[in-house]
């Protein structure tokens, strides 16, 4: 399984992210299913959800919340 890394991210409505990967694919990740997990529960706050940014190889939010690149890529759909 090959790994791809995010190079740009844009928060969308309904807890979705538009992510551009280093292979130039644009993909949409629905974060809603993760919100029931205690680690990701703070993302229910739109202010925190919209604070998403690129970290060296993944995405991260304030408070130290992050997701690994494989999770982002393989659980998202082509935009």
PDB file of C-alpha atoms in Angstrom:
ATOM      1  CA  UNK A   1       0.000   0.000   0.000  1.00  0.00           C
ATOM      2  CA  UNK A   2       1.485   3.304  -1.087  1.00  0.00           C
ATOM      3  CA  UNK A   3       1.320   6.365   1.171  1.00  0.00           C
ATOM      4  CA  UNK A   4       0.294   9.823  -0.006  1.00  0.00           C
ATOM      5  CA  UNK A   5       0.628  12.987   2.004  1.00  0.00           C
ATOM      6  CA  UNK A   6      -1.657  16.029   2.196  1.00  0.00           C
ATOM      7  CA  UNK A   7      -0.305  19.277   0.763  1.00  0.00           C
ATOM      8  CA  UNK A   8      -3.459  21.410   1.113  1.00  0.00           C
ATOM      9  CA  UNK A   9      -6.694  21.219   3.087  1.00  0.00           C
ATOM     10  CA  UNK A  10      -9.953  23.154   3.059  1.00  0.00           C
ATOM     11  CA  UNK A  11     -12.752  22.601   5.594  1.00  0.00           C
ATOM     12  CA  UNK A  12     -16.180  22.160   3.974  1.00  0.00           C
ATOM     13  CA  UNK A  13     -19.731  22.056   5.328  1.00  0.00           C
ATOM     14  CA  UNK A  14     -21.017  19.091   7.316  1.00  0.00           C
ATOM     15  CA  UNK A  15     -17.631  18.110   8.798  1.00  0.00           C
ATOM     16  CA  UNK A  16     -16.013  17.327   5.475  1.00  0.00           C
ATOM     17  CA  UNK A  17     -12.498  18.185   4.334  1.00  0.00           C
ATOM     18  CA  UNK A  18     -11.247  18.775   0.805  1.00  0.00           C
ATOM     19  CA  UNK A  19      -7.694  17.453   0.840  1.00  0.00           C
ATOM     20  CA  UNK A  20      -5.129  17.757  -1.940  1.00  0.00           C
ATOM     21  CA  UNK A  21      -2.467  15.052  -1.796  1.00  0.00           C
ATOM     22  CA  UNK A  22       1.090  15.007  -3.098  1.00  0.00           C
ATOM     23  CA  UNK A  23      -0.028  12.872  -6.065  1.00  0.00           C
ATOM     24  CA  UNK A  24      -2.256  15.839  -7.085  1.00  0.00           C
ATOM     25  CA  UNK A  25      -5.507  14.018  -6.243  1.00  0.00           C
ATOM     26  CA  UNK A  26      -8.239  16.006  -4.542  1.00  0.00           C
ATOM     27  CA  UNK A  27     -10.240  13.897  -2.129  1.00  0.00           C
ATOM     28  CA  UNK A  28     -13.069  14.499   0.335  1.00  0.00           C
ATOM     29  CA  UNK A  29     -12.957  13.039   3.823  1.00  0.00           C
ATOM     30  CA  UNK A  30     -16.141  12.895   5.895  1.00  0.00           C
ATOM     31  CA  UNK A  31     -15.016  13.368   9.493  1.00  0.00           C
ATOM     32  CA  UNK A  32     -18.509  12.739  10.944  1.00  0.00           C
ATOM     33  CA  UNK A  33     -17.921   9.038  11.777  1.00  0.00           C
ATOM     34  CA  UNK A  34     -14.865   9.979  13.857  1.00  0.00           C
ATOM     35  CA  UNK A  35     -16.756  12.482  16.032  1.00  0.00           C
ATOM     36  CA  UNK A  36     -18.125   9.733  18.295  1.00  0.00           C
ATOM     37  CA  UNK A  37     -14.578   8.807  19.376  1.00  0.00           C
ATOM     38  CA  UNK A  38     -13.370  10.699  22.448  1.00  0.00           C
ATOM     39  CA  UNK A  39     -10.121  11.759  20.737  1.00  0.00           C
ATOM     40  CA  UNK A  40     -12.026  13.518  17.936  1.00  0.00           C
ATOM     41  CA  UNK A  41     -15.023  14.781  19.975  1.00  0.00           C
ATOM     42  CA  UNK A  42     -13.562  18.332  20.249  1.00  0.00           C
ATOM     43  CA  UNK A  43     -13.918  18.617  16.451  1.00  0.00           C
ATOM     44  CA  UNK A  44     -17.678  18.941  16.951  1.00  0.00           C
ATOM     45  CA  UNK A  45     -16.863  22.588  17.646  1.00  0.00           C
ATOM     46  CA  UNK A  46     -16.767  24.217  14.211  1.00  0.00           C
ATOM     47  CA  UNK A  47     -14.140  26.670  15.443  1.00  0.00           C
ATOM     48  CA  UNK A  48     -11.811  23.771  16.234  1.00  0.00           C
ATOM     49  CA  UNK A  49     -12.791  21.764  13.129  1.00  0.00           C
ATOM     50  CA  UNK A  50     -12.097  24.759  10.883  1.00  0.00           C
ATOM     51  CA  UNK A  51      -8.658  25.259  12.492  1.00  0.00           C
ATOM     52  CA  UNK A  52      -7.304  22.279  10.523  1.00  0.00           C
ATOM     53  CA  UNK A  53      -3.849  22.729   9.043  1.00  0.00           C
ATOM     54  CA  UNK A  54      -1.109  20.774   7.339  1.00  0.00           C
ATOM     55  CA  UNK A  55       1.512  19.261   9.615  1.00  0.00           C
ATOM     56  CA  UNK A  56       4.720  17.860   8.142  1.00  0.00           C
ATOM     57  CA  UNK A  57       3.045  14.678   6.817  1.00  0.00           C
ATOM     58  CA  UNK A  58      -0.582  14.823   7.949  1.00  0.00           C
ATOM     59  CA  UNK A  59      -3.375  17.087   9.185  1.00  0.00           C
ATOM     60  CA  UNK A  60      -3.726  18.477  12.664  1.00  0.00           C
ATOM     61  CA  UNK A  61      -6.077  20.584  14.735  1.00  0.00           C
ATOM     62  CA  UNK A  62      -5.553  22.665  17.835  1.00  0.00           C
ATOM     63  CA  UNK A  63      -5.270  20.582  20.985  1.00  0.00           C
ATOM     64  CA  UNK A  64      -2.934  18.055  19.356  1.00  0.00           C
ATOM     65  CA  UNK A  65      -5.582  16.177  17.389  1.00  0.00           C
ATOM     66  CA  UNK A  66      -4.240  14.644  14.197  1.00  0.00           C
ATOM     67  CA  UNK A  67      -4.871  11.902  11.625  1.00  0.00           C
ATOM     68  CA  UNK A  68      -2.323   9.751   9.862  1.00  0.00           C
ATOM     69  CA  UNK A  69      -1.922  10.189   6.102  1.00  0.00           C
ATOM     70  CA  UNK A  70      -3.119   6.663   5.261  1.00  0.00           C
ATOM     71  CA  UNK A  71      -6.330   7.242   7.221  1.00  0.00           C
ATOM     72  CA  UNK A  72      -6.894  10.484   5.319  1.00  0.00           C
ATOM     73  CA  UNK A  73      -6.236   8.998   1.907  1.00  0.00           C
ATOM     74  CA  UNK A  74      -7.818   5.554   2.071  1.00  0.00           C
ATOM     75  CA  UNK A  75     -10.956   6.679   3.912  1.00  0.00           C
ATOM     76  CA  UNK A  76     -11.689   9.566   1.555  1.00  0.00           C
ATOM     77  CA  UNK A  77     -13.330   9.693  -1.871  1.00  0.00           C
ATOM     78  CA  UNK A  78     -12.253  11.401  -5.068  1.00  0.00           C
ATOM     79  CA  UNK A  79     -13.585  14.949  -5.317  1.00  0.00           C
TER      80      UNK A  79
END
